[in-house]
mmCIF file with all atom_site columns, C-alpha atoms in Angstrom:
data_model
loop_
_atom_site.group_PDB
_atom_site.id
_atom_site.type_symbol
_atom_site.label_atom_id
_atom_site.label_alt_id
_atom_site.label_comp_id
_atom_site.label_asym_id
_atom_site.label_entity_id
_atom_site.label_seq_id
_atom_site.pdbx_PDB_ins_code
_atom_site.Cartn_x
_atom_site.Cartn_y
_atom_site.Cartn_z
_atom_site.occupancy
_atom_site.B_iso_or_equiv
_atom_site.pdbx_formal_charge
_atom_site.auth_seq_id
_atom_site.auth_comp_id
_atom_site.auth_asym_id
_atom_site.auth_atom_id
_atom_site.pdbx_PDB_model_num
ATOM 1   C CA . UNK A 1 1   ? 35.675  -2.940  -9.359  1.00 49.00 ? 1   UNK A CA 1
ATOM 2   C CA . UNK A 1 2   ? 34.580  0.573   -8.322  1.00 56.00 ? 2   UNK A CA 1
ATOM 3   C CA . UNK A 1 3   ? 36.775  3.363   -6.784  1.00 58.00 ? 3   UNK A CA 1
ATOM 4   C CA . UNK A 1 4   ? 35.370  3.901   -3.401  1.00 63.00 ? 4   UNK A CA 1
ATOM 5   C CA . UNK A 1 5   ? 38.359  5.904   -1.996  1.00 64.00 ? 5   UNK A CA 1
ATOM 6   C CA . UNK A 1 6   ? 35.895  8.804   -2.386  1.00 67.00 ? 6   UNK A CA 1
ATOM 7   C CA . UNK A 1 7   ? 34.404  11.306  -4.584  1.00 68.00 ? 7   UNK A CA 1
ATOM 8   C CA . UNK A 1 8   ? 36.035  12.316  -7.939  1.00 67.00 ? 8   UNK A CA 1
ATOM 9   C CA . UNK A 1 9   ? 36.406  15.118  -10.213 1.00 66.00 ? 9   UNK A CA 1
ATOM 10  C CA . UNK A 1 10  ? 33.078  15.064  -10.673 1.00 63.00 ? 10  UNK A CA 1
ATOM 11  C CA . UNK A 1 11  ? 31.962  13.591  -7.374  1.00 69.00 ? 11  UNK A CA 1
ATOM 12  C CA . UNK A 1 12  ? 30.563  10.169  -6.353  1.00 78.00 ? 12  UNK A CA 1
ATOM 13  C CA . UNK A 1 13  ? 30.167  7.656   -8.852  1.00 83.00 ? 13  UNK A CA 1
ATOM 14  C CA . UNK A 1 14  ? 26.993  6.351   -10.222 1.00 87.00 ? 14  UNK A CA 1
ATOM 15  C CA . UNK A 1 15  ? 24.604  4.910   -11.917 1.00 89.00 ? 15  UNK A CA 1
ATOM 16  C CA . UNK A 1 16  ? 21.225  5.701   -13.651 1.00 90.00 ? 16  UNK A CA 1
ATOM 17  C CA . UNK A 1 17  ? 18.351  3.391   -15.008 1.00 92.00 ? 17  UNK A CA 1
ATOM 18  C CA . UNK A 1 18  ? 16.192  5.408   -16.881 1.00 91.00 ? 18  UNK A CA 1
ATOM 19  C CA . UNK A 1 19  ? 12.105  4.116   -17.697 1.00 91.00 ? 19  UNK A CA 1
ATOM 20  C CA . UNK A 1 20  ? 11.006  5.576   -20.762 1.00 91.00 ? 20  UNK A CA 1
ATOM 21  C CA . UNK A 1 21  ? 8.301   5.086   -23.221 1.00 90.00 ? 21  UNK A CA 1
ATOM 22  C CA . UNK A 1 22  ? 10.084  6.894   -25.775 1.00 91.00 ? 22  UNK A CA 1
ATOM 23  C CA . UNK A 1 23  ? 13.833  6.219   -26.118 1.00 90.00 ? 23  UNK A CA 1
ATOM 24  C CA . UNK A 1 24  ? 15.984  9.519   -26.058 1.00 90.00 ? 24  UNK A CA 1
ATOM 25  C CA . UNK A 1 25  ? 18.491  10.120  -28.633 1.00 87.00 ? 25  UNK A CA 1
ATOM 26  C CA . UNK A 1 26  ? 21.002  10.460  -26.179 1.00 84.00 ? 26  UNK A CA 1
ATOM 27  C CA . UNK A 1 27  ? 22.053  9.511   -22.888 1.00 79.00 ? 27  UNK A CA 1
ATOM 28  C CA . UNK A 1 28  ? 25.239  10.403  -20.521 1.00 82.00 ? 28  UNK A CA 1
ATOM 29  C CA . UNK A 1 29  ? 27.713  7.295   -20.018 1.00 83.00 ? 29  UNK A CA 1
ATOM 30  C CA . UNK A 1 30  ? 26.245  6.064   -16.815 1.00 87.00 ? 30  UNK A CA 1
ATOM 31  C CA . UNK A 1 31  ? 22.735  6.105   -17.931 1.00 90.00 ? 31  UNK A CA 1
ATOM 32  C CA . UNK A 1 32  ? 20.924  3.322   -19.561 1.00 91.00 ? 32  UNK A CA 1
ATOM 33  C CA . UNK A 1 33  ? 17.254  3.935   -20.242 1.00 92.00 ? 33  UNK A CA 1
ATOM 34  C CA . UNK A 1 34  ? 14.929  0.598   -20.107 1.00 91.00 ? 34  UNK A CA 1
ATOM 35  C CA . UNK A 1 35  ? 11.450  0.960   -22.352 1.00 90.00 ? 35  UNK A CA 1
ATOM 36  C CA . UNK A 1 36  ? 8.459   0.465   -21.015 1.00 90.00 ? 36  UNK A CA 1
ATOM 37  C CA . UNK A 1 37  ? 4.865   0.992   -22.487 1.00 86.00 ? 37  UNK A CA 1
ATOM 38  C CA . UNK A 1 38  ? 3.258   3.876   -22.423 1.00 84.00 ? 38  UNK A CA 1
ATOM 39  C CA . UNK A 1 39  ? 0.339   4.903   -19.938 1.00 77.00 ? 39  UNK A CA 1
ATOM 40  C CA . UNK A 1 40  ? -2.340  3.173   -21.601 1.00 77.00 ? 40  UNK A CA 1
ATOM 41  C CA . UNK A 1 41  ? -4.329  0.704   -20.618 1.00 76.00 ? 41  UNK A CA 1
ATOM 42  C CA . UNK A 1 42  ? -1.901  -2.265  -22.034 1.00 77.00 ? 42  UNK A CA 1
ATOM 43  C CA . UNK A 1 43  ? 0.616   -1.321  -19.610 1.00 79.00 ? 43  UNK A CA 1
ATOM 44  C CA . UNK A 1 44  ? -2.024  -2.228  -16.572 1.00 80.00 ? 44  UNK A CA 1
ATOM 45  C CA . UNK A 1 45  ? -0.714  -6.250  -17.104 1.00 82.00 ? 45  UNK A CA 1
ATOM 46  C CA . UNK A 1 46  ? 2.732   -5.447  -18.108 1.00 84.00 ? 46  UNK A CA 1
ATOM 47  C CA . UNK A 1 47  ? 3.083   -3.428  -14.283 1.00 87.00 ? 47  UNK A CA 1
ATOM 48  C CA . UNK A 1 48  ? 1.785   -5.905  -12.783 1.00 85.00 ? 48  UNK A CA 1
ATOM 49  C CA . UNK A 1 49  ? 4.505   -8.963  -13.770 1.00 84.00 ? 49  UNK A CA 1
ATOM 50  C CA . UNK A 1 50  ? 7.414   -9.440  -11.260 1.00 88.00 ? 50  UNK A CA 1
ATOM 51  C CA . UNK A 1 51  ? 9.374   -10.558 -13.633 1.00 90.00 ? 51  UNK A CA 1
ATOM 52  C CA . UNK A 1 52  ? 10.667  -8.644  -17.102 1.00 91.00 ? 52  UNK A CA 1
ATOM 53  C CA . UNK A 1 53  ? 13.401  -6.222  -18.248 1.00 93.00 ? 53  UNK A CA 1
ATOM 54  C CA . UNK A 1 54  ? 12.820  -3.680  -15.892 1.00 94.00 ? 54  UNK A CA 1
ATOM 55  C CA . UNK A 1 55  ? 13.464  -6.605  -13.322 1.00 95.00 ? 55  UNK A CA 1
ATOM 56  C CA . UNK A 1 56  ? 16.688  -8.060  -14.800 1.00 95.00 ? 56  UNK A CA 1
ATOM 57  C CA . UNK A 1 57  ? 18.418  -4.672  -15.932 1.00 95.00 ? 57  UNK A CA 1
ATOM 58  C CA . UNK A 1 58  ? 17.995  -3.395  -12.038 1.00 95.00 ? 58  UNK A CA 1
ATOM 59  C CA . UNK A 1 59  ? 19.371  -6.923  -11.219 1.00 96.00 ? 59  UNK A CA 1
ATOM 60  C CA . UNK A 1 60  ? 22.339  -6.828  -13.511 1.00 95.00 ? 60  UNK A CA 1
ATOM 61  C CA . UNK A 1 61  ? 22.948  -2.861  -12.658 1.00 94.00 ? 61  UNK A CA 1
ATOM 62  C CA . UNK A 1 62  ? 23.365  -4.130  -9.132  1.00 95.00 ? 62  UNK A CA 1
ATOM 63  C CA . UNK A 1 63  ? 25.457  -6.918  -9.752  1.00 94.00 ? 63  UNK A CA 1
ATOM 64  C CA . UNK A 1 64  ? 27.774  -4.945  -12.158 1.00 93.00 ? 64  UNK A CA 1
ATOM 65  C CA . UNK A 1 65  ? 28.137  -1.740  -9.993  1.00 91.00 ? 65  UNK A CA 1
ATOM 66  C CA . UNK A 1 66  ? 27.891  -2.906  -6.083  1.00 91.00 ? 66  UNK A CA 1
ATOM 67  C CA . UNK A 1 67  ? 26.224  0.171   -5.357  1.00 92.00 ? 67  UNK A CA 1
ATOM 68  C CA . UNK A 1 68  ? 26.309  1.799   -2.010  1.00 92.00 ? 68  UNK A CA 1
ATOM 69  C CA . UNK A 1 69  ? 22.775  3.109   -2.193  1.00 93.00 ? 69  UNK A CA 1
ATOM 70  C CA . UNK A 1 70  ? 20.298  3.073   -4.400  1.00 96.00 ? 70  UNK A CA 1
ATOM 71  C CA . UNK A 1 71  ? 17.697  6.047   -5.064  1.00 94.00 ? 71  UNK A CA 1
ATOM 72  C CA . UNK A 1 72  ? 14.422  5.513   -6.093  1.00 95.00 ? 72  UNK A CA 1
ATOM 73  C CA . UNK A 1 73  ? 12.469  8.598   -7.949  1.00 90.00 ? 73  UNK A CA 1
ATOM 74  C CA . UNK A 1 74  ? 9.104   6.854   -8.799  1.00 84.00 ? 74  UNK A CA 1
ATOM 75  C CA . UNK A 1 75  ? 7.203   4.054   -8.415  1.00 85.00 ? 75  UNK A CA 1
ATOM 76  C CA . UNK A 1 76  ? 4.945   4.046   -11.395 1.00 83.00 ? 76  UNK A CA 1
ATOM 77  C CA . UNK A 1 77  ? 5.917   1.808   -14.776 1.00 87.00 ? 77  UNK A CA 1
ATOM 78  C CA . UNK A 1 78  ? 6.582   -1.255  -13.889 1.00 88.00 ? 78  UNK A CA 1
ATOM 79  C CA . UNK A 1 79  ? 6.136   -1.452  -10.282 1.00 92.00 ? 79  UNK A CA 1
ATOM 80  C CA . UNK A 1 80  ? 5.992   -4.991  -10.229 1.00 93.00 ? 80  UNK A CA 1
ATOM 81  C CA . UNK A 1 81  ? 8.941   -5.208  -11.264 1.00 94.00 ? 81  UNK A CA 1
ATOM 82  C CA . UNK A 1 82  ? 10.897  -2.725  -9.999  1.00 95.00 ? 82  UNK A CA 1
ATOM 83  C CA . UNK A 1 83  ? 9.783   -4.083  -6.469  1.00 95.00 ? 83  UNK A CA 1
ATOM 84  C CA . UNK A 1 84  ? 10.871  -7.761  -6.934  1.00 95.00 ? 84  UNK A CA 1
ATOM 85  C CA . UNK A 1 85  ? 14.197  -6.667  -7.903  1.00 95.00 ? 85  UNK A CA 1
ATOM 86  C CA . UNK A 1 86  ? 15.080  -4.042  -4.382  1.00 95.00 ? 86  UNK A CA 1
ATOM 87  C CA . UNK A 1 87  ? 13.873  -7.382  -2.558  1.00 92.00 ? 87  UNK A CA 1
ATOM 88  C CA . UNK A 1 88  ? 17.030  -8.795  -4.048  1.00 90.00 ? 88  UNK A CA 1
ATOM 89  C CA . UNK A 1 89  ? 19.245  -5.549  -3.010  1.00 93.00 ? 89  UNK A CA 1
ATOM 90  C CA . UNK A 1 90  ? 21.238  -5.484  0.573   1.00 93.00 ? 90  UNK A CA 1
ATOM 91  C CA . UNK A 1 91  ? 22.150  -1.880  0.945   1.00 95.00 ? 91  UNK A CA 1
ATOM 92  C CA . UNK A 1 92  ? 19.712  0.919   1.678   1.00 95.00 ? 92  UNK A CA 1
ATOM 93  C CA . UNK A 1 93  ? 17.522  2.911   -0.593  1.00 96.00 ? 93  UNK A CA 1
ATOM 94  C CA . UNK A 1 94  ? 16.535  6.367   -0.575  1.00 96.00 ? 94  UNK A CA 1
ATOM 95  C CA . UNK A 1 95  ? 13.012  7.282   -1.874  1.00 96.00 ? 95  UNK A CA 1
ATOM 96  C CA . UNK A 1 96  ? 12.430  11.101  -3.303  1.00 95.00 ? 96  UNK A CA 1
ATOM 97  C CA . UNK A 1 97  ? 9.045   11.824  -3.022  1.00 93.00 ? 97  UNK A CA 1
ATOM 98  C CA . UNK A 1 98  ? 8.754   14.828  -5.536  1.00 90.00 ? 98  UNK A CA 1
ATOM 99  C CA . UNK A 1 99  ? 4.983   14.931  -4.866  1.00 89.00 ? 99  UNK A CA 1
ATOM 100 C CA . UNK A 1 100 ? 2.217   13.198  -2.286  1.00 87.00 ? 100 UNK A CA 1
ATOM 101 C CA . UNK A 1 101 ? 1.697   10.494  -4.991  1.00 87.00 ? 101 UNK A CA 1
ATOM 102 C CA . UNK A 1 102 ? 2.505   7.945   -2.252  1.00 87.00 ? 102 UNK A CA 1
ATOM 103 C CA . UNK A 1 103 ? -0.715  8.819   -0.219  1.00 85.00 ? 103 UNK A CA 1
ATOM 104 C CA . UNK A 1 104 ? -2.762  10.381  -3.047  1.00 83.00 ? 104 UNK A CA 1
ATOM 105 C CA . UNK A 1 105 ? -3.617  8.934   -6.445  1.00 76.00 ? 105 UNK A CA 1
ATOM 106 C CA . UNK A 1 106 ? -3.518  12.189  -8.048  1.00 76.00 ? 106 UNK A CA 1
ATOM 107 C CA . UNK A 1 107 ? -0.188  12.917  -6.165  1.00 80.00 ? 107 UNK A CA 1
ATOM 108 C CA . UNK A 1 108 ? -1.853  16.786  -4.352  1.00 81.00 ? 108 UNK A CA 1
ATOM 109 C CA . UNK A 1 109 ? -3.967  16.129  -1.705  1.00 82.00 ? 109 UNK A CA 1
ATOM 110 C CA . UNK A 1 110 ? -6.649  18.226  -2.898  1.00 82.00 ? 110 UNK A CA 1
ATOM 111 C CA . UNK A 1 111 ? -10.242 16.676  -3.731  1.00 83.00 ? 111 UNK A CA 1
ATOM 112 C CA . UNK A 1 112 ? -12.518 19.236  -6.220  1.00 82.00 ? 112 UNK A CA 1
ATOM 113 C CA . UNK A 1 113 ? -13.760 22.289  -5.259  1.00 85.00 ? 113 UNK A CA 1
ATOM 114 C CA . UNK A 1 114 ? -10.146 22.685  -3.635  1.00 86.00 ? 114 UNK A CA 1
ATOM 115 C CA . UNK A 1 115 ? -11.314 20.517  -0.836  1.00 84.00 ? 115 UNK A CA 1
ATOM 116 C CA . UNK A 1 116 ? -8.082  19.685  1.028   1.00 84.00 ? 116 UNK A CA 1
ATOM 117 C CA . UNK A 1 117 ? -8.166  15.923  1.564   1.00 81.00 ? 117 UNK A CA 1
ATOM 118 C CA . UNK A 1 118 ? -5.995  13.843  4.640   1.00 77.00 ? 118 UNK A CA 1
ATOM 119 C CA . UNK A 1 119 ? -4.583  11.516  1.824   1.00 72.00 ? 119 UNK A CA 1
ATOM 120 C CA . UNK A 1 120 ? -3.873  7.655   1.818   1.00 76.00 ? 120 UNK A CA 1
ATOM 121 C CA . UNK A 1 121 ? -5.120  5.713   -1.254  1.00 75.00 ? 121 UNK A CA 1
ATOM 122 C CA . UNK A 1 122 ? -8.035  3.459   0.023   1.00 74.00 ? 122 UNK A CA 1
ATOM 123 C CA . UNK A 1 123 ? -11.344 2.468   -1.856  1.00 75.00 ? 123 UNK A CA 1
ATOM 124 C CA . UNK A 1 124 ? -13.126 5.763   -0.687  1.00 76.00 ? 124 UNK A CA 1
ATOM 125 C CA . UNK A 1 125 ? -10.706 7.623   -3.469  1.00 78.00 ? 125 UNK A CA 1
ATOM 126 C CA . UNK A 1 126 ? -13.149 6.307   -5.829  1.00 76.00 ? 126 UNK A CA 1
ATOM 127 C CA . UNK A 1 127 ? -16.324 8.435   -4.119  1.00 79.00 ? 127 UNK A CA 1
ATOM 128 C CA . UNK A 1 128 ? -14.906 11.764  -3.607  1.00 79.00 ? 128 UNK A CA 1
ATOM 129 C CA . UNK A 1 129 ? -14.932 12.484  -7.463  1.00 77.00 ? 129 UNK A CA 1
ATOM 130 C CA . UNK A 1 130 ? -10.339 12.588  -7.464  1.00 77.00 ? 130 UNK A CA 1
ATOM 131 C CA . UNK A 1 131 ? -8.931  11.481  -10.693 1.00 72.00 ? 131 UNK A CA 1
ATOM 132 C CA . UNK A 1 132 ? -7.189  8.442   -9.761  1.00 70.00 ? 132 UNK A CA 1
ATOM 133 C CA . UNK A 1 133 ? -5.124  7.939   -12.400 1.00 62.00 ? 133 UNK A CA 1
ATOM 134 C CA . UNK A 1 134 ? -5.401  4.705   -13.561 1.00 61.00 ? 134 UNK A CA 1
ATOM 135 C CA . UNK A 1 135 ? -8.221  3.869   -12.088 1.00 73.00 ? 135 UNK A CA 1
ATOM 136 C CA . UNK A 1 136 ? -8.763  2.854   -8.265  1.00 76.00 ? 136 UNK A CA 1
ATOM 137 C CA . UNK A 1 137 ? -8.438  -1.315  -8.768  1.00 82.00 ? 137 UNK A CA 1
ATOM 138 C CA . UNK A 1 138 ? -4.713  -0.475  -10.183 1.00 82.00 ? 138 UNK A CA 1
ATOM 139 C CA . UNK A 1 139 ? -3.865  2.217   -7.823  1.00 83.00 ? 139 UNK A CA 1
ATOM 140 C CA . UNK A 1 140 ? -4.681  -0.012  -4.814  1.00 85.00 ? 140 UNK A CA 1
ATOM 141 C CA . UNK A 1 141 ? -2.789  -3.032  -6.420  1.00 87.00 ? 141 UNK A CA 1
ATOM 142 C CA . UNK A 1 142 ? 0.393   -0.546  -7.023  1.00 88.00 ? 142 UNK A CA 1
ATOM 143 C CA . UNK A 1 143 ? 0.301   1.195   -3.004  1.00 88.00 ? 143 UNK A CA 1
ATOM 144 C CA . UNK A 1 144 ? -0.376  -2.519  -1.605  1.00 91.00 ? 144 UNK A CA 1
ATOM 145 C CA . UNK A 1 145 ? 3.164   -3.952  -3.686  1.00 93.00 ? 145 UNK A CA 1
ATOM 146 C CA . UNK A 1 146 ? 4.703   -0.789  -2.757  1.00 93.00 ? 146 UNK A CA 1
ATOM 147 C CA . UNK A 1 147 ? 3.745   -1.004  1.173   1.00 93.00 ? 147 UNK A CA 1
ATOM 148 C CA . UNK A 1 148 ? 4.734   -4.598  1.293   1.00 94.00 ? 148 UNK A CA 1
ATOM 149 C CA . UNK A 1 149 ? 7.657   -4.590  -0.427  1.00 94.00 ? 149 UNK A CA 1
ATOM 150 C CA . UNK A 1 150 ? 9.492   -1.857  -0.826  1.00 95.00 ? 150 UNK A CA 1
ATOM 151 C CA . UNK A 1 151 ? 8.810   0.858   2.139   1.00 95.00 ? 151 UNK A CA 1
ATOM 152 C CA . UNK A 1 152 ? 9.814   -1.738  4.432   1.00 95.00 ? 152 UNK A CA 1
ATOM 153 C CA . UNK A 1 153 ? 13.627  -1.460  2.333   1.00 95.00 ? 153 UNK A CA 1
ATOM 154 C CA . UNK A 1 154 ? 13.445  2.648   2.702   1.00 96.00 ? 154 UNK A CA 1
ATOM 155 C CA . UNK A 1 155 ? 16.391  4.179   4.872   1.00 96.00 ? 155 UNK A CA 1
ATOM 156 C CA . UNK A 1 156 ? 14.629  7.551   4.413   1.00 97.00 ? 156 UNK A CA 1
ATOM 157 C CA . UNK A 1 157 ? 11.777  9.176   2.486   1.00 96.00 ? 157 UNK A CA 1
ATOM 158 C CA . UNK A 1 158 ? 13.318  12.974  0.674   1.00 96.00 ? 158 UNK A CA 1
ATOM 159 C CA . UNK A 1 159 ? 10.734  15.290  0.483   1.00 94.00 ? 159 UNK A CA 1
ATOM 160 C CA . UNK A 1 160 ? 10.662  19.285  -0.759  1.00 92.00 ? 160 UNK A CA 1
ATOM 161 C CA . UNK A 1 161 ? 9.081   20.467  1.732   1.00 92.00 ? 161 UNK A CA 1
ATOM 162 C CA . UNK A 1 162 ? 7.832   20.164  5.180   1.00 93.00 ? 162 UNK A CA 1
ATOM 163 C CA . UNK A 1 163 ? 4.283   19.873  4.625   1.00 89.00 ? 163 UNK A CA 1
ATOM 164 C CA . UNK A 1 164 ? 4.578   16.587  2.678   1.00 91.00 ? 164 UNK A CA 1
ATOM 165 C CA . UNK A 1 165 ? 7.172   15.223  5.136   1.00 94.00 ? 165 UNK A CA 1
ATOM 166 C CA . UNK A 1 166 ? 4.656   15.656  7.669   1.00 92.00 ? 166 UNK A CA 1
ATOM 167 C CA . UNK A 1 167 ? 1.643   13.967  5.511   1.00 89.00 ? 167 UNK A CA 1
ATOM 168 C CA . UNK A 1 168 ? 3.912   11.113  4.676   1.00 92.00 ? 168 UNK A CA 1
ATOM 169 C CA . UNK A 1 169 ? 5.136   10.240  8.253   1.00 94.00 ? 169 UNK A CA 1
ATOM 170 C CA . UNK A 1 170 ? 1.064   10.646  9.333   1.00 91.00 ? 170 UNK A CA 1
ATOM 171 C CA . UNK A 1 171 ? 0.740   7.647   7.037   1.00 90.00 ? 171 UNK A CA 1
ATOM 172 C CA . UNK A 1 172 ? 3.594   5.504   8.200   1.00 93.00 ? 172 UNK A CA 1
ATOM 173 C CA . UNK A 1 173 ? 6.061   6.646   5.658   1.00 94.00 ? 173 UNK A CA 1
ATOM 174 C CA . UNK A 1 174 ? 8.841   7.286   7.346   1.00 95.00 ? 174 UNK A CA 1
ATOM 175 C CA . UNK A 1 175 ? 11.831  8.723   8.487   1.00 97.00 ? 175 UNK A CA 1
ATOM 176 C CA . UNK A 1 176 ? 11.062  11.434  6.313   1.00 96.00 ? 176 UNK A CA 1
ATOM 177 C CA . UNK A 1 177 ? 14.112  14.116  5.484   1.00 95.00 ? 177 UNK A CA 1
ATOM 178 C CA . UNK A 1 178 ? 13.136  17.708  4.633   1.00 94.00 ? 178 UNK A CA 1
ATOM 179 C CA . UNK A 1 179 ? 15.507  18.231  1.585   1.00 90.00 ? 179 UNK A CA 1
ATOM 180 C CA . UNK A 1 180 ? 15.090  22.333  0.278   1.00 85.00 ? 180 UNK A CA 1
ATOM 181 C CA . UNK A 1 181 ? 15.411  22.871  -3.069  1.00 79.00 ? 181 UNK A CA 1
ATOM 182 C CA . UNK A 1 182 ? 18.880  24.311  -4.073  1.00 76.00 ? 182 UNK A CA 1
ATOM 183 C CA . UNK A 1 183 ? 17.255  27.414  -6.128  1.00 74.00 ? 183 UNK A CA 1
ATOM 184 C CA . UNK A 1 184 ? 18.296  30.803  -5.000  1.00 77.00 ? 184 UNK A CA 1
ATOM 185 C CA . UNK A 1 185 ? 15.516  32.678  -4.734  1.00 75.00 ? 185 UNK A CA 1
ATOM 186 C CA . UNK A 1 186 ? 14.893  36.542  -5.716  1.00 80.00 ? 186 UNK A CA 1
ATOM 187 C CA . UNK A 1 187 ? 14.653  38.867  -2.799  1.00 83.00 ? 187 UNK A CA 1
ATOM 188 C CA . UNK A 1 188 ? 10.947  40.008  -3.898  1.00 83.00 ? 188 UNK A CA 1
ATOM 189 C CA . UNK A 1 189 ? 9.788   35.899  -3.532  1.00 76.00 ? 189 UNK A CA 1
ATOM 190 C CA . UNK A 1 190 ? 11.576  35.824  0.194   1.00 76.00 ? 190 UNK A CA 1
ATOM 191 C CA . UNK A 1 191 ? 10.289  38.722  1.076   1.00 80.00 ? 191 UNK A CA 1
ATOM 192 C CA . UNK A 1 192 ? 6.353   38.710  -0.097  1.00 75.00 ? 192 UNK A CA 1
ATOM 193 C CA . UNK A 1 193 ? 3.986   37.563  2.191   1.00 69.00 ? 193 UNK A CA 1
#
């Protein structure tokens, strides 16, 4: 079993599951990287299976670690997948939203000609001319698993800045947690306009 006095040397202890479509040559100790196609269009029926290795190495990761918390970075390969396994989790999960990806296929909220768009993936994505990634049928399948079962299991959305805590809690996404990045910045930058 796990320390959980507290942090150690090195603070908390933990675990990362890695989805790759190329393996790296190496890894720290706590990370184990699961492959998973690449984007291409094979990986449209692999995503879409609820059961697989993505599935049982979350499952056994759990098991074998008892985490405290679990924090999610993406929801992209493997979605399926990744969802049927948190249904299986008790504790809560954290979801970093490093872009609007959750309400916008091509993650920016912007539609061409630098038409700012309200966001939420629904079938009109396909008539504003928006790259939607993998195509609008797949998008919608991935935001519908994703609403049903797994934002339902988040204690708290992370988000880099206020603007896209704002746009996610306008679309039910929420508590949302303004978390700043940690880069110092040069006077000039704080300072300009």
């Amino acid at each position: 079993p796990r320390d959980r006095s507290g942090p150690g040397p090195h603070g908390f202890e933990s675990r990362l599951l890695s989805l790759v479509s190329t393996l790296p040559e190496t890894a720290v100790p706590s990370e184990t990287f699961i492959p998973v196609s690449p984007p291409r269009p094979r990986r449209y029926l692999t995503d879409l299976r609820s059961d697989g290795p993505v599935a049982r190495a979350i499952r056994r990761a759990y098991r074998e670690f008892e985490p405290d918390l679990i924090h999610l970075h993406h929801f992209d390969a493997a979605f399926a997948e990744v969802a049927a396994a948190l249904r299986t989790t008790r504790v809560p999960i954290l979801f970093t939203a490093h872009d609007a990806e959750l309400v916008c296929p091509n993650g920016q909220l912007v539609r061409p000609k630098a038409i700012i768009c309200e966001g939420g993936i629904r079938p009109r994505c396909r008539f504003t001319g928006c790259s939607v990634g993998w195509g609008l049928p797949y998008e919608l399948a991935q935001r519908a698993v994703f609403d049903r079962y797994v934002a339902p299991r988040i204690h708290s959305y992370l988000c880099p800045s206020d603007s896209l805590c704002r746009y996610l809690a306008s679309h039910g996404y929420r508590p949302t947690v303004h978390l700043p990045s940690f880069a110092a910045l040069p006077d000039p930058v704080v300072r300009s306009p």
